[in-house]
Coordinates of N, CA and C in Angstrom, one line a residue:
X1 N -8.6 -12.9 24.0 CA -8.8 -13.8 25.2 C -8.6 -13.1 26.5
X2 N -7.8 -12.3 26.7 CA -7.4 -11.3 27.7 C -8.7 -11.1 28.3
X3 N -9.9 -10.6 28.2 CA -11.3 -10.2 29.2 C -11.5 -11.7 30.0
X4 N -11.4 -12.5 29.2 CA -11.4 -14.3 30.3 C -10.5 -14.6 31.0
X5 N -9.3 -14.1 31.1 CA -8.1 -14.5 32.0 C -8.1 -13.9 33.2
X6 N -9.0 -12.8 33.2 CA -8.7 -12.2 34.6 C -9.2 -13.0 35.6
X7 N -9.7 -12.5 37.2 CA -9.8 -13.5 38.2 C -11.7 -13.7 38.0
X8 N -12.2 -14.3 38.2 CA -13.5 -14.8 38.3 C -14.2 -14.8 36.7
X9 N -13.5 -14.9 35.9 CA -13.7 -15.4 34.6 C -13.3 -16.8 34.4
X10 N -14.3 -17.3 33.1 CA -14.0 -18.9 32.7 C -12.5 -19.0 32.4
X11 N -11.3 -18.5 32.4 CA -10.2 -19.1 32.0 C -9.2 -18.3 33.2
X12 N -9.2 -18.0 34.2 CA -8.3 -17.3 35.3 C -7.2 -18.4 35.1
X13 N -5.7 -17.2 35.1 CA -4.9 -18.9 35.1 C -4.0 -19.0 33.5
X14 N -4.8 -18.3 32.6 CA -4.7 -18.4 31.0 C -3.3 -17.5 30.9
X15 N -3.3 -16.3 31.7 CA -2.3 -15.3 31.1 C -0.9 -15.7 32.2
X16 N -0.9 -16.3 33.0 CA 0.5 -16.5 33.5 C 0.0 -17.6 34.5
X17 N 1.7 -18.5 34.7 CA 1.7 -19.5 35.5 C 2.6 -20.3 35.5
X18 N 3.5 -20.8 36.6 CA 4.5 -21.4 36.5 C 5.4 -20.3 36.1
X19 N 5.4 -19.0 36.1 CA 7.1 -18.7 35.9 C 6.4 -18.7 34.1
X20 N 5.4 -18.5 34.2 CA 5.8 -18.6 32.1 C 6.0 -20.0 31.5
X21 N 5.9 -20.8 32.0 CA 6.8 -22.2 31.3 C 4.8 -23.2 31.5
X22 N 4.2 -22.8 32.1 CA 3.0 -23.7 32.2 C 2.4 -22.9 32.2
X23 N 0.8 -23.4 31.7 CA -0.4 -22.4 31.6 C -1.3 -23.4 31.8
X24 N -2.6 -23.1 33.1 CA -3.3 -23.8 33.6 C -4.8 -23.1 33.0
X25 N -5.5 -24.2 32.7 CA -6.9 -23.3 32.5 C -8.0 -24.9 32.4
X26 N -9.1 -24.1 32.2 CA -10.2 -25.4 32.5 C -10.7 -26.2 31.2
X27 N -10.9 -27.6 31.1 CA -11.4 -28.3 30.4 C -9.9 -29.3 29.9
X28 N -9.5 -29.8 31.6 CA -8.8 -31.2 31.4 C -8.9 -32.5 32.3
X29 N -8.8 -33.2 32.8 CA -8.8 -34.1 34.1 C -7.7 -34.9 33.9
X30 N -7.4 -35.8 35.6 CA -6.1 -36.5 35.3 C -7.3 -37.5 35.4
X31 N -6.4 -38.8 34.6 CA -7.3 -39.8 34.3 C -6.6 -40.7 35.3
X32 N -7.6 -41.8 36.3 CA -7.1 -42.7 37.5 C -7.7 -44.1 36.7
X33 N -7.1 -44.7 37.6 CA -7.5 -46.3 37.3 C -7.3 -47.1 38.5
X34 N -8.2 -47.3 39.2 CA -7.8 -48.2 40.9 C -7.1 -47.2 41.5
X35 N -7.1 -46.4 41.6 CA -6.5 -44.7 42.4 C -5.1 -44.5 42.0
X36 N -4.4 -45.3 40.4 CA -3.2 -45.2 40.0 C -3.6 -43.9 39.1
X37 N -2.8 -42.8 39.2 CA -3.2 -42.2 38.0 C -2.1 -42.4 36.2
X38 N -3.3 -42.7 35.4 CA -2.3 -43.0 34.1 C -2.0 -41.7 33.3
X39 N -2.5 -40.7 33.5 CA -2.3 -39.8 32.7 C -3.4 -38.5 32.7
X40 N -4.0 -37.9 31.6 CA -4.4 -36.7 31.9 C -5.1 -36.5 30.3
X41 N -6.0 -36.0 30.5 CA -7.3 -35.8 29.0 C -7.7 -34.7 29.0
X42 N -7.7 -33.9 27.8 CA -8.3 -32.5 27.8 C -8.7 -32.5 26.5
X43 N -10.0 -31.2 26.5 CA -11.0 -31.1 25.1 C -10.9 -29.5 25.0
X44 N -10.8 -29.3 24.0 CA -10.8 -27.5 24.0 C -11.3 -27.4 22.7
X45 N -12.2 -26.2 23.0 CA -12.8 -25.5 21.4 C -13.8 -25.0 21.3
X46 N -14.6 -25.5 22.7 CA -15.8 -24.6 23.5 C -15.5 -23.6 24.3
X47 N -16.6 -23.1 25.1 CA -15.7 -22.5 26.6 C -15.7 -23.4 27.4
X48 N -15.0 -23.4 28.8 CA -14.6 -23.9 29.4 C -15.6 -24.6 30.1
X49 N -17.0 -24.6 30.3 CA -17.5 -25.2 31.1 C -18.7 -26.6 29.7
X50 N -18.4 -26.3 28.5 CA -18.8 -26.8 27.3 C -17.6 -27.8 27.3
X51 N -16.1 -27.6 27.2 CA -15.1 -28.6 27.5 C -15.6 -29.4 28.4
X52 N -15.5 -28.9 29.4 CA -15.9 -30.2 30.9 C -16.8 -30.6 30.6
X53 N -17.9 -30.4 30.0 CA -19.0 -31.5 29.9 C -18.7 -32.3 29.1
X54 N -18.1 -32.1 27.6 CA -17.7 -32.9 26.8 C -16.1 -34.2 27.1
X55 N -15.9 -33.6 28.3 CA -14.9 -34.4 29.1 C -15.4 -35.6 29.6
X56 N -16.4 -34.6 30.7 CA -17.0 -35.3 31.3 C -17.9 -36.5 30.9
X57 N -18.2 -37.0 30.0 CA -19.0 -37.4 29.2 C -18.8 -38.1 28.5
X58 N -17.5 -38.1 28.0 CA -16.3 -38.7 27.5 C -15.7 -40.0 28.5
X59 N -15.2 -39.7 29.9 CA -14.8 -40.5 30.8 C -15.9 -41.2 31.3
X60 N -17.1 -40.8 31.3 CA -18.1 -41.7 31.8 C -18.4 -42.9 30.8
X61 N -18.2 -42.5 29.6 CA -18.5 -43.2 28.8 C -17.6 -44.6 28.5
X62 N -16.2 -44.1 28.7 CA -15.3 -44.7 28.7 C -14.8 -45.9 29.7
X63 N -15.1 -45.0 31.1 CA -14.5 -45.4 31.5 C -15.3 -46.0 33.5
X64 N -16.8 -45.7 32.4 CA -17.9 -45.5 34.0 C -17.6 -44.8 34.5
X65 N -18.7 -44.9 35.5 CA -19.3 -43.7 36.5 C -17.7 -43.3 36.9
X66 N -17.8 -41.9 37.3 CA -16.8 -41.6 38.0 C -16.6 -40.9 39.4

């Protein structure tokens, strides 16, 4: 995975963050409800812009337009 982590690749972010304790990368959203946020949804198993659609797609479905 190392060739995707560097900077202007689909996963920048993958190889360090937070000090080691967190690792940030693409294909999650925080989920809102009336501008409360309840929590946070993520899809992984594609690349990262295959996640987001399948997110995205997901919360629309669920949860209308967003």
């Amino acid at each position: 995975l190392f060739p995707y982590t560097t900077l202007f690749r689909s996963l920048p972010g993958l190889a360090d963050g937070n000090q080691g304790r967190v690792v940030l990368f693409g294909g999650g959203e925080p989920v809102f409800a009336r501008g409360t946020l309840l929590g946070g949804l993520g899809v992984s198993g594609g690349t990262v812009d295959e996640d987001c659609d399948i997110l995205h797609y997901a919360m629309t479905t669920v949860m209308g337009e967003l």
